[in-house]
Tab-separated table of C-alpha atoms in Angstrom:
chain	number	residue	atom	x	y	z
N	225	MET	CA	163.584	196.669	135.042
N	226	GLY	CA	165.863	197.704	132.186
N	227	SER	CA	165.854	196.462	128.608
N	228	THR	CA	168.814	194.170	129.289
N	229	THR	CA	166.593	192.028	131.525
N	230	LEU	CA	163.146	192.765	130.038
N	231	LEU	CA	163.730	191.611	126.463
N	232	PRO	CA	164.924	188.065	127.304
N	233	GLN	CA	161.991	187.680	129.710
N	234	ILE	CA	159.538	188.840	127.026
N	235	LEU	CA	160.976	186.359	124.534
N	236	ASN	CA	160.724	183.542	127.076
N	237	ALA	CA	157.143	184.541	127.955
N	238	VAL	CA	156.119	184.523	124.295
N	239	MET	CA	157.678	181.120	123.646
N	240	ARG	CA	155.999	179.629	126.702
N	241	GLY	CA	152.669	181.433	126.485
N	242	GLN	CA	151.829	181.556	122.789
N	243	PRO	CA	151.024	177.828	122.349
N	244	LYS	CA	148.551	178.012	125.254
N	245	ALA	CA	146.893	181.175	123.946
N	246	LEU	CA	146.505	179.954	120.370
N	247	SER	CA	145.020	176.624	121.500
N	248	ASP	CA	142.403	178.337	123.708
N	249	PRO	CA	138.887	177.943	122.194
N	250	HIS	CA	138.192	181.517	123.306
N	251	TYR	CA	141.145	182.955	121.377
N	252	PRO	CA	139.746	185.076	118.529
N	253	GLY	CA	139.647	183.748	114.999
N	254	TRP	CA	139.827	187.110	113.212
N	255	HIS	CA	140.235	189.868	115.811
N	256	LEU	CA	143.652	191.062	116.973
N	257	ALA	CA	144.779	189.734	120.362
N	258	PRO	CA	148.068	189.299	122.265
N	259	VAL	CA	150.131	186.192	121.618
N	260	THR	CA	150.544	186.059	125.388
N	261	GLY	CA	149.982	188.348	128.345
N	262	LEU	CA	147.760	191.415	128.633
N	263	LEU	CA	146.711	193.771	125.847
N	264	ASN	CA	144.913	197.055	126.384
N	265	ASP	CA	144.824	200.429	124.584
N	266	PRO	CA	145.384	200.679	120.828
N	267	ASN	CA	148.154	203.195	120.151
N	268	GLY	CA	149.714	204.892	117.145
N	269	PHE	CA	147.022	203.852	114.656
N	270	ILE	CA	148.193	205.304	111.341
N	271	ASN	CA	148.300	204.780	107.594
N	272	PHE	CA	151.958	205.385	106.746
N	273	ALA	CA	153.782	204.764	103.450
N	274	GLY	CA	151.114	202.411	102.154
N	275	ARG	CA	150.749	200.319	105.320
N	276	TYR	CA	148.525	200.514	108.348
N	277	HIS	CA	150.389	200.436	111.636
N	278	LEU	CA	148.712	199.601	114.922
N	279	PHE	CA	150.636	199.701	118.156
N	280	TYR	CA	149.180	198.505	121.434
N	281	GLN	CA	149.720	198.492	125.175
N	282	TRP	CA	151.198	195.106	126.008
N	283	ASN	CA	152.473	193.305	129.076
N	284	ALA	CA	154.006	190.101	127.730
N	285	LEU	CA	155.128	189.011	131.186
N	286	GLY	CA	151.665	188.357	132.609
N	287	CYS	CA	148.019	189.341	132.705
N	288	GLU	CA	148.513	192.309	135.039
N	289	HIS	CA	148.680	196.012	134.239
N	290	LYS	CA	152.478	196.209	134.612
N	291	PHE	CA	155.606	196.530	132.434
N	292	LYS	CA	153.708	198.277	129.636
N	293	CYS	CA	155.458	198.067	126.266
N	294	TRP	CA	154.246	199.071	122.831
N	295	GLY	CA	153.654	196.017	120.685
N	296	HIS	CA	153.354	196.610	116.930
N	297	TRP	CA	151.379	195.107	114.057
N	298	SER	CA	151.196	196.254	110.426
N	299	SER	CA	148.899	195.509	107.485
N	300	THR	CA	148.220	196.586	103.917
N	301	ASP	CA	144.505	195.733	103.971
N	302	LEU	CA	143.262	195.810	107.614
N	303	LEU	CA	142.781	192.036	107.390
N	304	HIS	CA	146.166	190.336	107.121
N	305	TRP	CA	148.415	191.605	109.898
N	306	GLN	CA	152.017	190.822	110.681
N	307	HIS	CA	154.075	191.187	113.828
N	308	GLU	CA	156.679	193.951	113.881
N	309	PRO	CA	159.512	194.458	116.391
N	310	ILE	CA	158.496	195.724	119.825
N	311	ALA	CA	158.407	199.482	119.426
N	312	LEU	CA	158.862	200.751	122.985
N	313	MET	CA	159.942	199.247	126.289
N	314	PRO	CA	160.002	200.957	129.715
N	315	ASP	CA	163.783	201.142	129.958
N	316	GLU	CA	164.592	204.838	130.497
N	317	ALA	CA	164.321	207.048	133.560
N	318	PHE	CA	161.511	209.033	131.940
N	319	ASP	CA	159.322	205.984	131.144
N	320	ARG	CA	160.500	203.419	133.657
N	321	SER	CA	156.992	202.727	135.055
N	322	GLY	CA	155.479	202.133	131.635
N	323	CYS	CA	155.331	203.383	128.067
N	324	TYR	CA	151.753	204.572	128.237
N	325	SER	CA	149.419	205.401	125.371
N	326	GLY	CA	149.950	207.843	122.529
N	327	SER	CA	149.797	208.291	118.785
N	328	ALA	CA	151.873	208.218	115.601
N	329	VAL	CA	152.478	210.761	112.833
N	330	ASP	CA	154.298	211.031	109.529
N	331	ASP	CA	156.965	213.680	110.138
N	332	ASN	CA	158.431	214.372	106.704
N	333	GLY	CA	158.559	210.685	105.857
N	334	VAL	CA	159.657	209.503	109.321
N	335	LEU	CA	157.238	207.400	111.356
N	336	THR	CA	157.243	209.188	114.706
N	337	LEU	CA	155.639	208.083	117.985
N	338	ILE	CA	154.382	210.453	120.700
N	339	TYR	CA	153.719	208.638	123.971
N	340	THR	CA	153.470	209.109	127.716
N	341	GLY	CA	156.426	208.106	129.846
N	342	ASN	CA	154.967	207.117	133.198
N	343	VAL	CA	157.075	207.427	136.344
N	344	LYS	CA	155.907	206.248	139.766
N	345	PHE	CA	157.859	207.090	142.911
N	346	ASP	CA	158.356	205.061	146.081
N	347	ASP	CA	156.183	207.454	148.105
N	348	GLY	CA	153.163	206.717	145.896
N	349	SER	CA	153.351	209.914	143.857
N	350	ARG	CA	153.865	209.981	140.105
N	351	THR	CA	154.736	212.165	137.164
N	352	ALA	CA	154.405	211.932	133.406
N	353	TRP	CA	156.454	213.013	130.411
N	354	GLN	CA	155.245	213.262	126.826
N	355	CYS	CA	157.995	211.687	124.746
N	356	LEU	CA	159.084	211.166	121.136
N	357	ALA	CA	160.532	208.153	119.339
N	358	VAL	CA	161.416	207.792	115.656
N	359	GLN	CA	161.640	204.717	113.458
N	360	ASN	CA	165.092	203.716	112.286
N	361	GLU	CA	166.190	201.786	109.184
N	362	ALA	CA	165.883	198.468	111.017
N	363	GLY	CA	162.184	199.098	111.707
N	364	CYS	CA	162.784	199.671	115.416
N	365	PHE	CA	162.352	202.956	117.258
N	366	ASP	CA	164.941	205.288	118.767
N	367	LYS	CA	163.747	207.305	121.738
N	368	LEU	CA	164.367	211.044	121.566
N	369	GLY	CA	163.170	211.576	125.123
N	370	PRO	CA	160.658	213.945	126.733
N	371	VAL	CA	159.332	217.004	124.916
N	372	ILE	CA	156.612	218.024	127.418
N	373	ALA	CA	157.005	218.014	131.189
N	374	LEU	CA	154.142	217.813	133.659
N	375	PRO	CA	152.221	221.115	133.306
N	376	GLU	CA	151.691	223.296	136.350
N	377	GLY	CA	148.281	222.964	137.958
N	378	TYR	CA	147.823	219.270	137.147
N	379	THR	CA	148.473	216.005	138.953
N	380	GLY	CA	150.712	213.229	137.645
N	381	HIS	CA	147.744	211.945	135.635
N	382	VAL	CA	148.512	213.637	132.307
N	383	ARG	CA	148.734	211.204	129.400
N	384	ASP	CA	147.611	209.788	126.052
N	385	PRO	CA	148.743	212.430	123.519
N	386	LYS	CA	146.877	212.370	120.189
N	387	VAL	CA	148.686	214.451	117.554
N	388	TRP	CA	147.631	215.572	114.066
N	389	ARG	CA	148.642	218.081	111.421
N	390	HIS	CA	146.519	221.121	110.505
N	391	GLY	CA	147.974	223.599	108.034
N	392	ASP	CA	151.634	224.101	108.889
N	393	GLN	CA	151.249	223.264	112.588
N	394	TRP	CA	151.012	220.170	114.751
N	395	TYR	CA	148.246	219.957	117.337
N	396	MET	CA	147.895	217.696	120.362
N	397	VAL	CA	145.028	216.823	122.687
N	398	LEU	CA	146.141	215.436	126.025
N	399	GLY	CA	144.155	213.778	128.798
N	400	ALA	CA	144.653	215.373	132.201
N	401	GLN	CA	143.557	215.693	135.798
N	402	ASP	CA	143.817	219.145	137.329
N	403	SER	CA	144.919	219.862	140.885
N	404	HIS	CA	141.249	219.806	141.992
N	405	LYS	CA	140.943	216.210	140.724
N	406	GLN	CA	138.802	217.203	137.747
N	407	GLY	CA	139.211	215.588	134.328
N	408	LYS	CA	140.254	217.843	131.437
N	409	VAL	CA	141.423	217.753	127.831
N	410	LEU	CA	144.370	220.035	127.064
N	411	LEU	CA	145.212	221.452	123.633
N	412	LEU	CA	148.793	222.197	122.527
N	413	ARG	CA	150.437	223.393	119.308
N	414	SER	CA	153.901	222.923	117.812
N	415	ALA	CA	155.771	223.742	114.618
N	416	ASP	CA	158.264	220.880	114.973
N	417	LEU	CA	156.900	218.233	117.433
N	418	ARG	CA	159.702	219.239	119.840
N	419	HIS	CA	158.593	222.597	121.219
N	420	TRP	CA	154.975	222.695	122.348
N	421	HIS	CA	152.834	225.678	123.328
N	422	PRO	CA	149.786	225.167	125.577
N	423	LEU	CA	146.510	226.602	124.250
N	424	GLY	CA	144.359	225.797	127.277
N	425	GLU	CA	141.583	223.396	128.227
N	426	ILE	CA	139.052	222.680	125.474
N	427	ALA	CA	136.780	220.259	127.361
N	428	GLY	CA	136.363	218.623	130.724
N	429	SER	CA	134.625	218.546	134.038
N	430	GLY	CA	133.098	221.948	134.817
N	431	LEU	CA	133.564	223.287	131.279
N	432	ASN	CA	131.041	224.142	128.565
N	433	GLY	CA	128.077	223.426	130.811
N	434	LEU	CA	129.027	219.855	131.630
N	435	GLY	CA	129.150	220.224	135.391
N	436	ASP	CA	130.846	217.405	137.297
N	437	ALA	CA	132.055	215.107	134.545
N	438	GLY	CA	134.663	212.878	136.117
N	439	TYR	CA	138.098	212.996	137.704
N	440	MET	CA	140.250	212.023	134.681
N	441	TRP	CA	139.651	212.170	130.931
N	442	GLU	CA	141.741	209.519	129.180
N	443	CYS	CA	142.450	208.834	125.495
N	444	PRO	CA	141.155	212.032	123.856
N	445	ASP	CA	140.887	212.208	120.055
N	446	LEU	CA	139.649	215.297	118.180
N	447	PHE	CA	138.617	215.147	114.511
N	448	THR	CA	136.135	216.649	112.064
N	449	LEU	CA	133.612	214.795	109.902
N	450	GLY	CA	131.765	217.009	107.470
N	451	GLU	CA	130.750	220.170	109.323
N	452	THR	CA	130.957	218.665	112.812
N	453	THR	CA	133.975	218.260	115.094
N	454	PHE	CA	133.916	215.325	117.471
N	455	LEU	CA	135.879	214.696	120.646
N	456	ILE	CA	135.989	211.078	121.742
N	457	CYS	CA	137.373	210.390	125.195
N	458	CYS	CA	137.185	208.148	128.233
N	459	PRO	CA	135.930	210.256	131.167
N	460	GLN	CA	136.660	208.299	134.319
N	461	GLY	CA	134.344	208.935	137.225
N	462	ILE	CA	131.203	210.147	135.455
N	463	ALA	CA	128.007	209.126	137.217
N	464	HIS	CA	126.309	205.884	136.254
N	465	GLU	CA	122.817	206.401	134.908
N	466	GLU	CA	119.932	203.956	134.998
N	467	GLN	CA	120.621	202.702	131.487
N	468	ARG	CA	123.778	204.537	130.342
N	469	PHE	CA	127.440	204.671	131.369
N	470	LEU	CA	127.137	201.455	133.392
N	471	ASN	CA	130.695	200.160	132.933
N	472	ALA	CA	133.409	200.814	135.505
N	473	HIS	CA	134.744	203.486	133.117
N	474	ALA	CA	133.034	205.040	130.132
N	475	SER	CA	133.840	205.909	126.536
N	476	ALA	CA	131.992	208.914	125.174
N	477	TRP	CA	131.750	211.437	122.359
N	478	LEU	CA	130.962	215.127	122.226
N	479	ALA	CA	129.967	216.981	119.060
N	480	GLY	CA	130.345	220.656	118.253
N	481	ASN	CA	132.388	223.302	116.500
N	482	PHE	CA	136.140	223.717	116.908
N	483	ASN	CA	137.894	226.991	116.089
N	484	TYR	CA	141.630	226.686	115.425
N	485	ASP	CA	142.112	230.466	115.652
N	486	THR	CA	140.662	230.767	119.151
N	487	ALA	CA	141.335	227.171	120.326
N	488	ASP	CA	137.698	226.958	121.385
N	489	PHE	CA	135.506	223.850	121.217
N	490	ALA	CA	131.800	224.600	121.656
N	491	HIS	CA	130.086	221.252	122.137
N	492	GLY	CA	126.927	219.539	123.306
N	493	PRO	CA	126.320	216.789	125.883
N	494	PHE	CA	127.937	213.389	126.398
N	495	HIS	CA	126.916	210.426	124.283
N	496	GLU	CA	127.984	206.870	125.014
N	497	LEU	CA	130.345	205.660	122.291
N	498	ASP	CA	129.631	201.960	122.812
N	499	ALA	CA	126.871	200.643	125.080
N	500	GLY	CA	128.230	197.120	125.517
N	501	PHE	CA	130.051	195.486	128.419
N	502	GLU	CA	133.574	195.898	126.974
N	503	PHE	CA	134.829	198.926	125.106
N	504	TYR	CA	137.496	201.502	126.019
N	505	ALA	CA	140.405	203.628	124.807
N	506	PRO	CA	139.414	204.016	121.134
N	507	GLN	CA	141.730	205.700	118.656
N	508	THR	CA	141.122	206.924	115.104
N	509	THR	CA	143.145	207.485	111.948
N	510	LEU	CA	142.618	208.562	108.346
N	511	THR	CA	142.938	206.262	105.360
N	512	ALA	CA	144.681	207.297	102.158
N	513	ASP	CA	141.240	207.850	100.590
N	514	GLY	CA	140.042	210.048	103.443
N	515	ARG	CA	137.936	207.685	105.566
N	516	ARG	CA	138.052	208.079	109.354
N	517	LEU	CA	138.657	204.675	110.991
N	518	LEU	CA	138.405	203.692	114.652
N	519	ILE	CA	139.614	200.735	116.674
N	520	GLY	CA	139.099	200.179	120.394
N	521	TRP	CA	140.126	197.918	123.227
N	522	MET	CA	137.430	195.324	123.927
N	523	GLY	CA	137.994	195.611	127.648
N	524	VAL	CA	137.373	197.956	130.566
N	525	PRO	CA	139.793	198.780	133.391
N	526	ASP	CA	138.713	198.030	136.961
N	527	GLY	CA	135.783	195.840	135.948
N	528	GLU	CA	135.764	192.034	136.041
N	529	GLU	CA	138.722	191.718	133.672
N	530	MET	CA	140.848	189.749	136.123
N	531	TYR	CA	138.173	187.045	136.331
N	532	GLN	CA	138.125	186.263	132.619
N	533	PRO	CA	138.928	182.574	132.007
N	534	THR	CA	141.532	183.281	129.317
N	535	ILE	CA	144.006	184.239	132.059
N	536	ALA	CA	144.412	180.521	132.742
N	537	GLN	CA	145.665	180.260	129.147
N	538	SER	CA	148.151	183.123	129.652
N	539	TRP	CA	146.359	185.843	127.651
N	540	LEU	CA	143.829	188.602	128.277
N	541	HIS	CA	141.777	190.942	126.038
N	542	GLN	CA	141.431	191.677	122.330
N	543	MET	CA	140.774	194.588	120.014
N	544	THR	CA	137.429	195.456	118.436
N	545	CYS	CA	137.000	195.197	114.714
N	546	VAL	CA	138.107	198.222	112.703
N	547	ARG	CA	135.186	200.622	112.221
N	548	GLU	CA	134.489	203.424	109.788
N	549	LEU	CA	133.083	206.630	111.249
N	550	ASP	CA	130.583	208.969	109.681
N	551	ALA	CA	128.372	211.836	110.815
N	552	ARG	CA	124.654	212.352	110.310
N	553	ASP	CA	122.718	215.271	111.791
N	554	GLY	CA	125.539	215.949	114.218
N	555	ARG	CA	125.656	212.349	115.471
N	556	LEU	CA	128.579	209.967	115.242
N	557	LEU	CA	127.970	206.731	113.329
N	558	GLN	CA	130.101	203.564	113.465
N	559	ARG	CA	130.017	200.726	110.947
N	560	PRO	CA	132.294	197.725	110.377
N	561	VAL	CA	134.969	198.763	107.900
N	562	ALA	CA	134.128	197.594	104.363
N	563	GLU	CA	137.377	195.625	104.058
N	564	LEU	CA	135.998	193.065	106.523
N	565	GLN	CA	133.552	191.831	103.874
N	566	ALA	CA	136.476	189.947	102.294
N	567	LEU	CA	136.252	187.516	105.237
N	568	ARG	CA	132.786	186.362	104.235
N	569	GLY	CA	132.053	182.852	103.070
N	570	ASP	CA	128.869	181.916	101.225
N	571	GLU	CA	125.815	184.047	101.905
N	572	HIS	CA	122.686	182.487	103.434
N	573	ARG	CA	119.199	183.970	103.846
N	574	TYR	CA	116.161	183.363	106.027
N	575	TYR	CA	112.778	185.049	106.204
N	576	GLY	CA	110.053	184.035	108.608
N	577	ARG	CA	109.209	183.568	112.271
N	578	ALA	CA	112.283	184.077	114.467
N	579	SER	CA	111.912	180.757	116.276
N	580	GLY	CA	111.833	178.972	112.921
N	581	ALA	CA	115.261	180.244	111.901
N	582	PRO	CA	118.119	177.735	111.770
N	583	VAL	CA	120.498	177.584	114.715
N	584	LEU	CA	123.638	179.373	113.533
N	585	ALA	CA	127.244	178.461	114.217
N	586	ALA	CA	128.384	181.672	115.925
N	587	GLN	CA	132.097	181.181	116.383
N	588	ARG	CA	132.885	183.351	113.352
N	589	LEU	CA	129.675	184.808	112.015
N	590	GLU	CA	128.330	187.956	110.384
N	591	LEU	CA	124.565	188.471	110.591
N	592	VAL	CA	122.348	191.280	109.290
N	593	LEU	CA	118.899	191.096	110.853
N	594	THR	CA	115.956	193.363	110.004
N	595	GLY	CA	112.578	193.439	111.686
N	596	SER	CA	110.538	195.238	114.314
N	597	GLY	CA	111.699	193.475	117.456
N	598	GLY	CA	109.832	191.253	119.851
N	599	ILE	CA	112.607	188.638	119.738
N	600	THR	CA	115.588	187.418	121.744
N	601	LEU	CA	119.003	186.399	120.427
N	602	ASN	CA	120.526	183.629	122.539
N	603	PHE	CA	124.297	183.377	122.213
N	604	ALA	CA	125.239	179.934	123.569
N	605	GLU	CA	123.038	180.405	126.662
N	606	THR	CA	125.722	182.795	127.890
N	607	LEU	CA	124.805	186.163	126.364
N	608	TYR	CA	121.261	187.304	125.548
N	609	LEU	CA	120.059	190.228	123.450
N	610	ASP	CA	116.427	191.244	123.935
N	611	TRP	CA	115.082	193.353	121.049
N	612	HIS	CA	111.813	195.069	121.945
N	613	GLY	CA	109.879	198.229	121.202
N	614	GLU	CA	111.946	200.544	123.406
N	615	GLY	CA	115.319	199.308	122.187
N	616	LEU	CA	117.813	196.634	123.235
N	617	ARG	CA	118.874	194.943	126.451
N	618	LEU	CA	122.048	192.859	126.559
N	619	ALA	CA	122.366	190.408	129.447
N	620	ARG	CA	125.061	188.145	130.855
N	621	ARG	CA	126.015	186.818	134.270
N	622	SER	CA	128.727	188.315	136.449
N	623	LEU	CA	131.979	186.345	136.411
N	624	VAL	CA	132.251	187.061	140.149
N	625	SER	CA	128.779	186.671	141.659
N	626	GLY	CA	126.794	184.942	138.923
N	627	GLU	CA	124.073	187.601	139.079
N	628	TRP	CA	122.663	189.019	135.855
N	629	HIS	CA	124.154	192.234	134.530
N	630	TYR	CA	122.525	194.350	131.822
N	631	ARG	CA	123.444	196.968	129.230
N	632	TYR	CA	120.945	199.000	127.219
N	633	TRP	CA	120.443	200.905	124.003
N	634	ARG	CA	117.337	203.081	123.768
N	635	GLY	CA	115.438	203.913	120.582
N	636	ALA	CA	113.531	202.278	117.748
N	637	VAL	CA	115.574	199.467	116.186
N	638	THR	CA	115.022	198.327	112.593
N	639	GLU	CA	118.357	196.628	111.820
N	640	LEU	CA	121.071	194.762	113.680
N	641	HIS	CA	124.450	194.052	112.079
N	642	ILE	CA	126.257	191.533	114.291
N	643	LEU	CA	129.862	190.344	114.118
N	644	CYS	CA	130.798	187.295	116.186
N	645	ASP	CA	134.147	185.787	117.049
N	646	HIS	CA	135.083	182.941	119.386
N	647	SER	CA	134.497	184.999	122.543
N	648	SER	CA	133.159	188.345	121.369
N	649	VAL	CA	130.065	189.959	119.870
N	650	GLU	CA	129.807	193.418	118.270
N	651	ILE	CA	126.262	194.626	117.611
N	652	PHE	CA	125.842	197.582	115.229
N	653	ILE	CA	122.416	199.204	115.453
N	654	ASN	CA	120.504	200.970	112.657
N	655	GLU	CA	123.458	201.317	110.286
N	656	GLY	CA	125.762	202.658	112.972
N	657	GLU	CA	123.550	204.760	115.261
N	658	GLY	CA	124.762	202.665	118.175
N	659	VAL	CA	127.107	199.795	119.019
N	660	MET	CA	127.235	197.226	121.820
N	661	SER	CA	130.556	195.351	122.121
N	662	SER	CA	130.977	192.518	124.588
N	663	ARG	CA	133.149	189.567	125.452
N	664	TYR	CA	131.549	186.321	126.562
N	665	PHE	CA	132.909	182.874	127.267
N	666	PRO	CA	130.618	180.006	126.218
N	667	ALA	CA	131.357	176.569	127.587
N	668	HIS	CA	131.119	175.026	124.109
N	669	HIS	CA	131.435	176.236	120.530
N	670	ALA	CA	129.037	179.148	120.307
N	671	GLN	CA	125.659	178.821	118.639
N	672	LEU	CA	123.117	181.574	118.045
N	673	THR	CA	119.424	180.800	118.479
N	674	LEU	CA	116.609	183.209	117.651
N	675	ILE	CA	113.571	183.138	119.948
N	676	GLY	CA	110.189	184.729	119.321
N	677	ASP	CA	107.116	184.696	117.088
N	678	GLU	CA	107.822	187.917	115.184
N	679	GLU	CA	109.068	187.791	111.617
N	680	VAL	CA	112.689	188.573	110.778
N	681	ASN	CA	114.707	188.914	107.605
N	682	ALA	CA	118.227	187.546	107.970
N	683	ARG	CA	121.342	187.498	105.811
N	684	TYR	CA	124.401	185.763	107.254
N	685	TRP	CA	127.874	184.584	106.365
N	686	PRO	CA	130.513	182.415	108.042
N	687	LEU	CA	133.746	184.372	108.496
N	688	ARG	CA	137.186	183.071	107.609
N	689	HIS	CA	139.892	182.509	110.176
N	690	LEU	CA	142.869	184.887	110.073
N	691	MET	CA	146.296	184.434	111.641
N	692	VAL	CA	148.736	187.211	112.439
N	693	GLU	CA	152.021	186.271	110.781
């Protein structure tokens, strides 16, 4: 489907679908979401020329994983976002099956996108090109075409380039599947973004003592905080554990030491990046003042996504809140970005027995809760968080079978920092040691009820509604 037919259909879909999406009680009040159709991976997250830019995988034509474009928002403050022209559409031979994920860089003052052009053939096989596009004076993007072909020894599953500058060179990490169906992360280097030199595999299944670690590593992102280098990624096919990596596909982080001279990344074991029901495909960027920010897709491929009730209102999925990353003792910490505090209304406080706390309106709510556990948080009788001595258990019913499903976080918990929107909850644990992000779909306006005899100390704020302009 070329651009001559795709663009009018997208415009028609937006005009028809947006009123339904925006009138849906489950449509977020302050998170980013599609005006219609399906949203998934965040792409091209960058602070460029005084504005944040966030691109995203978008199918405006329906709630299926097809016709992937790059939508585009921008913001000066991470709160007030505006729509920008569609950045990429699958209208060339090298990206005709979808403009898949990638990143953005500032190339001598030119906003430049690096993305995967996905090509599927009639016989079921596929290939992938890593492609460039540059912003023009009209704010749209001109495609420069492929700069990296499918490397030898790998299947057609090579995608999601994340590019950054170090010294006078560009570097790229690239998700890949080798010919033995093992997931890998490739490292490449370039002086000009056009000519790339492979430096080998820096992580993956069978490397650095990991053993069997999945058949495809998506959405890699390599960065350093303090003395520690982190690789975040989405290793598809890693084994489910009793209380970890329970989603259909996982998001994880590895910590270690990266050597640019030898292109070697010596790292430790996997850690789950977010222990909730919905989190995938995170991407990071740097602020002008040097903070490392992250945003993720509050969804999971191949789970129960196609049973979510928002599909009836012509939209599916949302982003997480923007998070600031930090490192402590070699561990990755995530906290809500400080800019979000500008959404707060009047502060309220409660101290006493949990069951004596007021019932809170939880449509748009921020809550900081300290205590020692022994309580349950009831989100509209749809989502339950049990806080006990061993950690946390999050529970909700399957959208398919109605049976209870659970997610866990293990360890002593002293503080919960919870952000609620109309159909989402993000639970930050112990000032960022862990996070549990989940969608849920209450039948009525959400309320939060605390249950239990233990004492809690609560601070909470209503959050303002934000519209993307």
